[in-house]
Short mmCIF file of C-alpha atoms and ligand atoms in Angstrom, two decimals:
data_model
loop_
_atom_site.label_atom_id
_atom_site.label_comp_id
_atom_site.label_asym_id
_atom_site.label_seq_id
_atom_site.Cartn_x
_atom_site.Cartn_y
_atom_site.Cartn_z
CA MET A 1 0.00 0.00 0.00
CA ALA A 2 1.37 3.41 -0.91
CA LEU A 3 2.38 5.77 1.89
CA ASP A 4 0.89 9.23 1.83
CA GLN A 5 3.31 11.89 0.63
CA GLN A 6 3.86 13.35 4.09
CA THR A 7 4.69 9.97 5.65
CA LEU A 8 7.09 9.18 2.81
CA GLU A 9 8.84 12.52 3.24
CA GLN A 10 9.14 11.98 6.99
CA LEU A 11 10.65 8.56 6.38
CA LEU A 12 13.16 9.97 3.88
CA ASP A 13 14.09 12.82 6.27
CA THR A 14 14.67 10.34 9.10
CA LEU A 15 16.80 8.16 6.84
CA SER A 16 18.79 11.12 5.61
CA ARG A 17 19.56 12.10 9.20
CA PHE A 18 20.58 8.50 9.96
CA VAL A 19 22.90 8.58 6.93
CA HIS A 20 24.59 11.83 7.91
CA GLU A 21 24.71 11.35 11.69
CA ARG A 22 25.42 7.64 11.99
CA LEU A 23 26.54 6.07 8.71
CA ILE A 24 28.88 8.55 7.00
CA PRO A 25 30.89 9.15 10.21
CA ALA A 26 31.40 5.35 10.50
CA GLU A 27 32.47 4.78 6.87
CA ALA A 28 36.24 4.95 7.35
CA THR A 29 36.22 2.53 10.29
CA VAL A 30 33.92 0.11 8.51
CA ASP A 31 36.33 0.17 5.57
CA THR A 32 39.41 -0.62 7.66
CA GLU A 33 37.75 -3.10 10.03
CA ASP A 34 35.57 -4.76 7.37
CA LEU A 35 32.70 -4.86 9.85
CA ILE A 36 29.45 -2.95 10.40
CA PRO A 37 29.08 -2.15 14.12
CA ASP A 38 26.20 -3.85 15.95
CA ASP A 39 24.70 -0.57 17.12
CA ILE A 40 24.23 0.50 13.49
CA VAL A 41 22.53 -2.80 12.65
CA THR A 42 20.25 -2.27 15.65
CA GLY A 43 19.51 1.25 14.44
CA MET A 44 18.52 -0.15 11.05
CA ARG A 45 16.22 -2.66 12.69
CA ASP A 46 14.59 0.09 14.75
CA LEU A 47 13.97 2.09 11.58
CA GLY A 48 12.19 -0.87 9.98
CA LEU A 49 14.70 -1.07 7.14
CA PHE A 50 14.70 -4.87 6.99
CA GLY A 51 11.02 -4.91 6.07
CA LEU A 52 10.76 -2.06 3.57
CA THR A 53 9.26 -4.10 0.73
CA ILE A 54 7.66 -6.93 2.68
CA PRO A 55 3.86 -6.54 2.59
CA GLU A 56 2.20 -5.05 5.68
CA ARG A 57 0.23 -8.26 6.12
CA TYR A 58 3.58 -9.85 7.06
CA GLU A 59 4.68 -6.95 9.27
CA GLY A 60 6.74 -5.14 6.64
CA MET A 61 6.36 -1.55 5.47
CA GLY A 62 4.90 -2.68 2.14
CA LEU A 63 6.53 0.09 0.12
CA THR A 64 5.61 0.38 -3.53
CA THR A 65 8.49 0.17 -6.01
CA ALA A 66 8.25 3.94 -6.52
CA GLU A 67 8.72 4.45 -2.77
CA GLU A 68 11.39 1.78 -2.50
CA VAL A 69 13.67 3.54 -5.00
CA GLU A 70 13.40 6.80 -3.04
CA VAL A 71 14.52 4.97 0.11
CA ALA A 72 17.32 3.16 -1.74
CA TRP A 73 18.56 6.47 -3.20
CA THR A 74 18.52 8.17 0.19
CA ILE A 75 20.27 5.43 2.15
CA THR A 76 23.07 5.03 -0.41
CA HIS A 77 24.34 8.50 0.26
CA ALA A 78 26.45 6.43 2.65
CA ALA A 79 28.81 3.62 1.62
CA PRO A 80 26.82 0.79 -0.01
CA ALA A 81 28.02 -1.82 2.52
CA PHE A 82 25.52 -0.34 4.98
CA ARG A 83 22.62 -1.04 2.62
CA SER A 84 23.78 -4.60 2.15
CA VAL A 85 23.09 -5.30 5.86
CA PHE A 86 19.34 -5.23 5.17
CA GLY A 87 19.48 -5.21 1.35
CA THR A 88 19.02 -8.93 0.84
CA ASN A 89 15.98 -8.98 3.17
CA VAL A 90 14.44 -6.19 1.14
CA THR A 91 15.24 -7.47 -2.34
CA ILE A 92 16.61 -10.80 -3.52
CA GLY A 93 16.43 -12.70 -0.21
CA SER A 94 12.73 -12.13 0.46
CA GLN A 95 11.11 -11.47 -2.89
CA GLY A 96 11.14 -15.09 -4.05
CA LEU A 97 8.75 -15.84 -1.21
CA VAL A 98 6.72 -12.68 -1.77
CA ILE A 99 6.30 -13.55 -5.46
CA GLY A 100 5.91 -17.32 -5.34
CA GLY A 101 5.65 -18.55 -1.74
CA THR A 102 2.72 -20.40 -0.24
CA GLU A 103 0.81 -18.64 2.53
CA GLN A 104 2.41 -20.98 5.05
CA GLN A 105 5.93 -20.17 3.79
CA LYS A 106 5.21 -16.46 3.89
CA MET A 107 3.80 -16.60 7.41
CA THR A 108 6.78 -18.62 8.61
CA TRP A 109 9.51 -16.37 7.27
CA LEU A 110 8.39 -12.93 6.13
CA PRO A 111 7.45 -11.39 9.52
CA ARG A 112 10.82 -12.42 10.96
CA MET A 113 12.62 -11.05 7.90
CA ALA A 114 10.67 -7.80 8.20
CA ARG A 115 11.59 -7.41 11.86
CA GLY A 116 15.24 -8.08 11.03
CA GLU A 117 15.28 -11.13 13.27
CA VAL A 118 16.46 -13.28 10.41
CA VAL A 119 18.76 -12.41 7.53
CA ALA A 120 17.78 -13.83 4.14
CA SER A 121 20.23 -14.59 1.31
CA PHE A 122 19.72 -15.46 -2.34
CA ALA A 123 21.70 -18.44 -3.63
CA LEU A 124 21.66 -18.64 -7.43
CA THR A 125 25.26 -18.25 -8.64
CA GLU A 126 27.59 -21.24 -8.77
CA PRO A 127 31.26 -21.72 -9.68
CA GLU A 128 30.26 -22.76 -13.22
CA ALA A 129 26.96 -20.86 -13.47
CA GLY A 130 27.32 -17.08 -13.22
CA SER A 131 25.95 -15.16 -16.20
CA ASP A 132 24.52 -18.43 -17.53
CA ALA A 133 22.31 -18.90 -14.49
CA ALA A 134 20.09 -21.55 -16.12
CA SER A 135 23.05 -23.94 -16.35
CA LEU A 136 23.22 -24.38 -12.57
CA THR A 137 23.94 -27.89 -11.32
CA THR A 138 23.06 -27.84 -7.62
CA ARG A 139 20.80 -30.87 -7.24
CA ALA A 140 17.64 -31.21 -5.20
CA GLU A 141 16.79 -34.87 -5.25
CA ARG A 142 13.42 -36.01 -4.06
CA GLN A 143 13.79 -38.38 -1.11
CA GLY A 144 10.89 -39.49 1.05
CA ASN A 145 8.98 -36.48 2.23
CA GLY A 146 11.59 -33.96 1.19
CA TYR A 147 14.68 -33.23 -0.88
CA ILE A 148 18.42 -33.75 -0.55
CA LEU A 149 20.47 -30.74 -1.70
CA ASN A 150 24.01 -31.08 -3.04
CA GLY A 151 26.07 -28.36 -4.70
CA VAL A 152 28.07 -25.17 -4.26
CA LYS A 153 26.72 -21.62 -4.38
CA ARG A 154 29.27 -18.86 -4.99
CA PHE A 155 29.63 -15.19 -3.92
CA ILE A 156 26.50 -15.23 -1.79
CA THR A 157 25.88 -11.84 -0.20
CA ASN A 158 25.15 -12.01 3.53
CA ALA A 159 25.68 -15.78 3.60
CA PRO A 160 28.08 -15.50 6.57
CA VAL A 161 25.22 -14.11 8.68
CA ALA A 162 22.24 -15.65 6.90
CA ASP A 163 19.50 -17.46 8.78
CA VAL A 164 17.67 -18.52 5.65
CA PHE A 165 18.53 -19.00 1.97
CA THR A 166 16.45 -18.86 -1.18
CA VAL A 167 18.20 -21.63 -3.10
CA MET A 168 17.79 -22.39 -6.78
CA ALA A 169 18.46 -26.09 -7.45
CA ARG A 170 17.78 -28.60 -10.18
CA THR A 171 14.95 -30.98 -9.38
CA ASP A 172 14.83 -32.49 -12.86
CA PRO A 173 18.28 -33.41 -14.24
CA GLN A 174 16.70 -34.50 -17.53
CA LYS A 175 15.78 -30.89 -18.22
CA LYS A 176 19.00 -28.99 -18.79
CA GLY A 177 17.76 -25.40 -18.81
CA ALA A 178 15.37 -23.28 -16.79
CA ASP A 179 12.54 -25.81 -16.66
CA GLY A 180 14.39 -28.25 -14.41
CA ILE A 181 15.09 -25.63 -11.73
CA SER A 182 13.10 -25.17 -8.51
CA ALA A 183 13.42 -22.65 -5.69
CA PHE A 184 13.66 -23.64 -2.02
CA ILE A 185 13.52 -21.69 1.20
CA VAL A 186 16.18 -23.33 3.34
CA ASP A 187 16.83 -22.81 7.03
CA ALA A 188 20.55 -22.00 7.35
CA SER A 189 20.81 -24.10 10.48
CA SER A 190 19.93 -27.29 8.55
CA ASP A 191 22.44 -30.12 8.71
CA GLY A 192 24.62 -30.40 5.61
CA ILE A 193 25.27 -26.67 5.05
CA ARG A 194 28.85 -25.43 5.22
CA LEU A 195 30.08 -21.88 4.63
CA GLY A 196 33.27 -20.91 2.80
CA LEU A 197 35.61 -18.27 4.16
CA PRO A 198 34.42 -14.68 3.68
CA TYR A 199 35.81 -13.20 0.45
CA ASP A 200 38.41 -10.45 0.69
CA LYS A 201 36.82 -7.99 -1.76
CA ILE A 202 38.36 -4.85 -3.25
CA GLY A 203 35.48 -2.72 -1.99
CA GLN A 204 32.22 -2.68 -0.07
CA LYS A 205 34.17 -3.62 3.04
CA GLY A 206 31.76 -4.62 5.78
CA ALA A 207 29.45 -6.36 3.32
CA ARG A 208 29.78 -10.08 3.87
CA VAL A 209 30.05 -12.57 1.06
CA CYS A 210 31.04 -16.24 1.00
CA ASP A 211 30.27 -19.57 -0.68
CA VAL A 212 27.60 -21.91 0.61
CA ILE A 213 28.19 -25.63 0.27
CA PHE A 214 25.31 -28.09 0.44
CA GLU A 215 26.34 -31.64 1.30
CA ASP A 216 23.44 -34.06 1.60
CA CYS A 217 21.36 -31.30 3.12
CA HIS A 218 17.87 -32.58 3.81
CA VAL A 219 15.03 -30.08 3.45
CA PRO A 220 11.35 -30.86 3.98
CA ALA A 221 8.92 -30.83 1.04
CA GLU A 222 7.43 -27.62 2.50
CA ALA A 223 10.69 -25.85 1.61
CA LEU A 224 9.82 -25.96 -2.10
CA ILE A 225 8.74 -22.40 -2.84
CA GLY A 226 5.16 -22.36 -4.05
CA GLY A 227 4.98 -26.14 -3.62
CA VAL A 228 5.53 -26.67 -7.36
CA GLU A 229 8.70 -27.90 -9.06
CA GLY A 230 10.17 -26.25 -12.15
CA LYS A 231 9.31 -22.65 -11.29
CA GLY A 232 12.60 -21.69 -9.65
CA PHE A 233 14.33 -20.01 -12.58
CA ARG A 234 11.35 -17.84 -13.41
CA ILE A 235 11.00 -16.86 -9.77
CA ALA A 236 14.71 -15.96 -9.68
CA MET A 237 14.39 -13.84 -12.83
CA GLN A 238 11.36 -11.99 -11.46
CA VAL A 239 13.25 -11.37 -8.24
CA LEU A 240 16.13 -9.97 -10.27
CA ASP A 241 13.83 -7.64 -12.23
CA ARG A 242 12.97 -5.82 -9.05
CA GLY A 243 16.46 -6.26 -7.59
CA ARG A 244 18.06 -4.63 -10.63
CA LEU A 245 15.84 -1.61 -10.41
CA HIS A 246 16.60 -1.31 -6.70
CA LEU A 247 20.33 -1.48 -7.47
CA ALA A 248 19.93 1.18 -10.15
CA ALA A 249 18.47 3.50 -7.50
CA THR A 250 21.40 2.79 -5.18
CA CYS A 251 23.83 3.65 -7.99
CA CYS A 252 22.06 7.00 -8.34
CA GLY A 253 22.16 7.67 -4.58
CA LEU A 254 25.87 6.96 -4.52
CA ALA A 255 26.52 9.10 -7.57
CA ASP A 256 24.72 12.02 -5.94
CA ARG A 257 26.88 11.63 -2.81
CA ILE A 258 30.07 11.36 -4.86
CA ILE A 259 29.15 14.49 -6.83
CA ASP A 260 28.76 16.36 -3.51
CA GLU A 261 32.22 15.20 -2.45
CA ALA A 262 33.72 16.31 -5.76
CA LEU A 263 31.92 19.64 -5.65
CA ASP A 264 33.10 20.40 -2.12
CA HIS A 265 36.65 19.56 -3.12
CA ALA A 266 36.44 21.70 -6.25
CA LEU A 267 35.32 24.66 -4.14
CA ASP A 268 37.85 24.15 -1.31
CA ARG A 269 41.00 23.00 -3.01
CA ARG A 270 43.14 25.88 -4.30
CA GLN A 271 45.79 25.64 -7.02
CA PHE A 272 47.34 28.33 -9.17
CA GLY A 273 45.97 30.84 -6.64
CA ARG A 274 42.29 29.92 -6.92
CA PRO A 275 39.77 27.14 -6.23
CA ILE A 276 40.18 24.35 -8.79
CA GLY A 277 36.46 24.67 -9.52
CA ASP A 278 37.36 27.88 -11.39
CA PHE A 279 39.03 25.80 -14.07
CA GLN A 280 36.86 24.81 -16.97
CA LEU A 281 38.25 21.30 -17.28
CA VAL A 282 37.15 20.62 -13.68
CA GLN A 283 33.82 22.30 -14.36
CA ALA A 284 33.29 19.98 -17.33
CA MET A 285 33.72 16.94 -15.10
CA LEU A 286 31.25 18.28 -12.56
CA ALA A 287 28.73 19.14 -15.25
CA ASP A 288 28.99 15.72 -16.92
CA SER A 289 28.50 13.96 -13.60
CA ARG A 290 25.52 16.07 -12.55
CA THR A 291 23.84 15.67 -15.93
CA GLU A 292 24.44 11.93 -16.12
CA HIS A 293 23.14 11.36 -12.60
CA ASP A 294 20.02 13.43 -13.11
CA SER A 295 19.13 11.64 -16.33
CA ALA A 296 19.70 8.16 -14.90
CA TRP A 297 17.73 8.99 -11.76
CA ALA A 298 14.83 10.39 -13.77
CA PHE A 299 14.76 7.15 -15.77
CA VAL A 300 14.91 4.95 -12.66
CA ARG A 301 12.05 6.87 -11.08
CA ASP A 302 10.00 6.53 -14.25
CA VAL A 303 10.55 2.76 -14.40
CA ALA A 304 9.66 2.48 -10.70
CA ARG A 305 6.45 4.40 -11.34
CA ARG A 306 5.61 1.99 -14.17
CA ALA A 307 6.36 -1.02 -11.95
CA THR A 308 4.06 0.42 -9.29
CA ALA A 309 1.34 0.81 -11.91
CA GLY A 310 1.71 -2.89 -12.74
CA GLU A 311 3.49 -2.55 -16.10
CA PRO A 312 6.03 -5.23 -17.07
CA ILE A 313 9.53 -3.90 -16.41
CA THR A 314 11.96 -6.69 -17.26
CA ARG A 315 13.61 -4.78 -20.11
CA LEU A 316 13.34 -1.41 -18.40
CA ALA A 317 14.89 -2.74 -15.17
CA SER A 318 17.87 -4.02 -17.15
CA GLN A 319 18.17 -0.66 -18.90
CA ALA A 320 18.03 1.14 -15.57
CA LYS A 321 20.66 -1.10 -14.00
CA TYR A 322 22.95 -0.86 -17.04
CA LEU A 323 22.57 2.90 -17.31
CA ALA A 324 22.96 3.70 -13.62
CA SER A 325 25.81 1.30 -12.85
CA GLU A 326 27.89 2.54 -15.77
CA MET A 327 27.00 6.13 -14.82
CA VAL A 328 28.16 5.80 -11.22
CA GLY A 329 31.43 4.24 -12.40
CA ARG A 330 32.15 7.31 -14.53
CA VAL A 331 31.05 9.70 -11.79
CA ALA A 332 33.34 8.01 -9.24
CA ASP A 333 36.25 8.04 -11.68
CA ARG A 334 35.84 11.78 -12.32
CA ALA A 335 35.58 12.45 -8.58
CA VAL A 336 38.91 10.72 -8.03
CA GLN A 337 40.36 12.79 -10.87
CA ILE A 338 39.09 16.02 -9.31
CA HIS A 339 40.62 15.01 -5.97
CA GLY A 340 44.01 14.36 -7.60
CA GLY A 341 46.46 12.37 -5.45
CA ALA A 342 44.11 12.69 -2.46
CA GLY A 343 41.57 10.67 -4.42
CA TYR A 344 43.86 7.67 -4.45
CA VAL A 345 44.26 7.25 -0.71
CA ASN A 346 41.76 5.29 1.29
CA GLU A 347 41.20 7.94 3.93
CA THR A 348 39.42 9.99 1.27
CA ALA A 349 35.77 9.05 0.84
CA VAL A 350 35.84 9.12 -2.97
CA ALA A 351 38.71 6.62 -3.04
CA ARG A 352 36.66 4.15 -1.00
CA LEU A 353 33.48 4.80 -2.95
CA TYR A 354 35.39 4.37 -6.23
CA ARG A 355 36.24 0.82 -5.13
CA ASP A 356 32.73 0.24 -3.83
CA VAL A 357 30.89 1.15 -7.01
CA ARG A 358 32.87 -1.24 -9.22
CA LEU A 359 30.66 -4.09 -8.06
CA TYR A 360 27.53 -2.58 -9.59
CA ARG A 361 28.59 -3.39 -13.15
CA LEU A 362 28.98 -7.02 -12.12
CA TYR A 363 26.39 -8.34 -9.71
CA GLU A 364 22.73 -9.11 -10.34
CA GLY A 365 23.78 -9.40 -13.97
CA THR A 366 26.80 -7.79 -15.64
CA SER A 367 26.38 -4.84 -18.00
CA GLU A 368 26.93 -7.26 -20.86
CA ILE A 369 24.06 -9.49 -19.67
CA GLN A 370 21.81 -6.43 -19.30
CA LYS A 371 22.58 -5.40 -22.89
CA LEU A 372 21.84 -8.90 -24.11
CA LEU A 373 18.53 -8.89 -22.24
CA ILE A 374 17.56 -5.44 -23.50
CA ALA A 375 18.23 -6.28 -27.14
CA ARG A 376 16.51 -9.65 -26.85
CA HIS A 377 13.40 -8.01 -25.47
CA MET A 378 13.46 -5.30 -28.14
CA MET A 379 13.51 -7.93 -30.85
CA ARG A 380 10.81 -10.02 -29.19
CA GLU A 381 8.59 -6.98 -28.76
CA ARG A 382 9.05 -6.04 -32.40
CA ARG A 383 8.20 -9.59 -33.49
CA GLU A 384 5.22 -10.02 -31.16
CA LEU A 385 3.84 -6.51 -30.81
CA GLY A 386 5.15 -4.86 -33.95
CA SER A 387 6.94 -2.32 -31.78
CA SER A 388 9.45 -2.02 -28.97
CA PRO A 389 8.06 0.78 -26.85
CA GLY A 390 10.48 3.31 -25.42
CA ALA A 391 10.11 4.64 -21.90
CA GLY A 392 8.33 7.72 -23.20
CA ARG A 393 5.41 5.90 -24.71
N1 COS B 401 10.30 -12.93 -15.52
C1 COS B 401 9.60 -14.08 -15.71
N2 COS B 401 10.07 -15.11 -16.43
C2 COS B 401 11.29 -14.98 -16.98
C3 COS B 401 12.07 -13.83 -16.83
C4 COS B 401 11.52 -12.77 -16.05
N3 COS B 401 12.21 -11.64 -15.86
N4 COS B 401 13.22 -13.99 -17.48
C5 COS B 401 13.19 -15.21 -18.04
N5 COS B 401 12.01 -15.81 -17.73
C6 COS B 401 11.55 -17.12 -18.21
C7 COS B 401 11.49 -17.10 -19.71
O1 COS B 401 10.24 -16.63 -20.17
C8 COS B 401 11.72 -18.55 -20.05
O2 COS B 401 10.52 -19.25 -19.91
P1 COS B 401 9.76 -19.84 -21.20
O3 COS B 401 10.72 -20.79 -21.82
O4 COS B 401 8.54 -20.48 -20.64
O5 COS B 401 9.48 -18.66 -22.07
C9 COS B 401 12.65 -19.04 -18.98
O6 COS B 401 12.51 -18.12 -17.89
C10 COS B 401 14.08 -19.06 -19.43
O7 COS B 401 14.43 -17.77 -19.83
P2 COS B 401 15.55 -17.48 -20.92
O8 COS B 401 15.31 -18.37 -22.10
O9 COS B 401 15.62 -16.03 -21.15
O10 COS B 401 16.86 -18.03 -20.16
P3 COS B 401 18.39 -17.97 -20.56
O11 COS B 401 19.03 -19.22 -20.10
O12 COS B 401 18.54 -17.58 -21.98
O13 COS B 401 18.98 -16.84 -19.57
C11 COS B 401 19.79 -14.70 -18.90
C12 COS B 401 18.74 -15.57 -19.64
C13 COS B 401 21.19 -14.78 -19.48
C14 COS B 401 19.23 -13.34 -19.10
C15 COS B 401 19.80 -15.10 -17.39
O14 COS B 401 20.49 -16.30 -17.20
C16 COS B 401 20.42 -14.03 -16.51
O15 COS B 401 19.76 -13.07 -16.11
N6 COS B 401 21.71 -14.18 -16.19
C17 COS B 401 22.35 -13.33 -15.22
C18 COS B 401 22.15 -13.91 -13.89
C19 COS B 401 22.43 -12.94 -12.82
O16 COS B 401 21.95 -11.83 -12.81
N7 COS B 401 23.23 -13.40 -11.89
C20 COS B 401 23.54 -12.63 -10.76
C21 COS B 401 23.33 -13.50 -9.58
S1 COS B 401 22.27 -12.88 -8.43
S2 COS B 401 23.38 -11.64 -7.43
#
């Protein structure tokens, strides 16, 4: 259910204060210690951030997609590792259940996810199945009244702290592609689950990522999301549609923050007897960044509005993610350039954010996969509808 405008603005104001008073001051320490302090996680729980998109019926805030992107933009004015604390509960970790879960599955897990009592992770990627997600080989073999899971899931965000996983696994080995894949909601405390060591990433320090290894892990039949086999890949793709749009909004929030950092530096830093912002080559970088952010953000908001109105957004979500993730990469690169040598040392915010934003062109589908998806949809739309509508239709 949509919030009224005043409630939404109050929420965004509160989050903006949280970002500036609690998160930004903690960024440098989080980067060096690779850990988000417990009091910040508690603060996020108190603000209801774990349940932003979970329907109110299951104790979440039930934000519409249009509202969700405003929240994502606001919160990512701080380093993106903070968002990842609750990010999987809000997007890929919970949405499989929201989209395809049975009432029983929803009642069991969603209220606890919304309250931040459990952390939910999304386990799709494997060592040999990254961009080609439909080639995954993790097996879910029917045995008695349940399934036995075997396989390895790679680069799973929040796995080191997860209480529950949405796991995509092959229930029908005869079907090689998407059709043989089912989705399961798996309690992380089940026997037969082992975690790899946390990855030492180049950025987003504090965000936790590791492999998850299933070795004869028995799950009950009730763990099959929706109670029907063969729907797992489609569920995962629908989850990613919304996840990609959410990520696009976070790219825009980060870009806006980075532009502020660059602008402050351009005004403060003096060379040749004047602020470097007086020089036209610096001005050009600022102008390009501002313009690129504003256009990407306008597009993301438009797609979110369409999603809220119930329009299909698969292609548009890929466009938004591609556009915004490439945009924030360029914005961060220019900000480092404006900072000069200071932009290359980790005590400077833009140096850390430059490392952080690199991930956006990779996860939840690389830029190359987004382009492939966009073009595929354009061609299908032309074949089936006789047109491939642009966003301005
Ligand atoms: N919503 C609903 N259904 C979808 C869908 C979506 N967004 N996307 C695909 N499907 C359905 C298709 O309609 C198709 O079903 P039908 O055969 O009944 O039509 C089925 O799923 C298979 O889809 P498709 O043929 O497009 O699968 P491909 O193997 O060609 O894979 C890509 C498509 C490459 C786009 C997919 O594997 C992908 O997104 N890869 C990137 C994965 C990713 O983002 N990984 C990051 C990990 S999560 S952090």
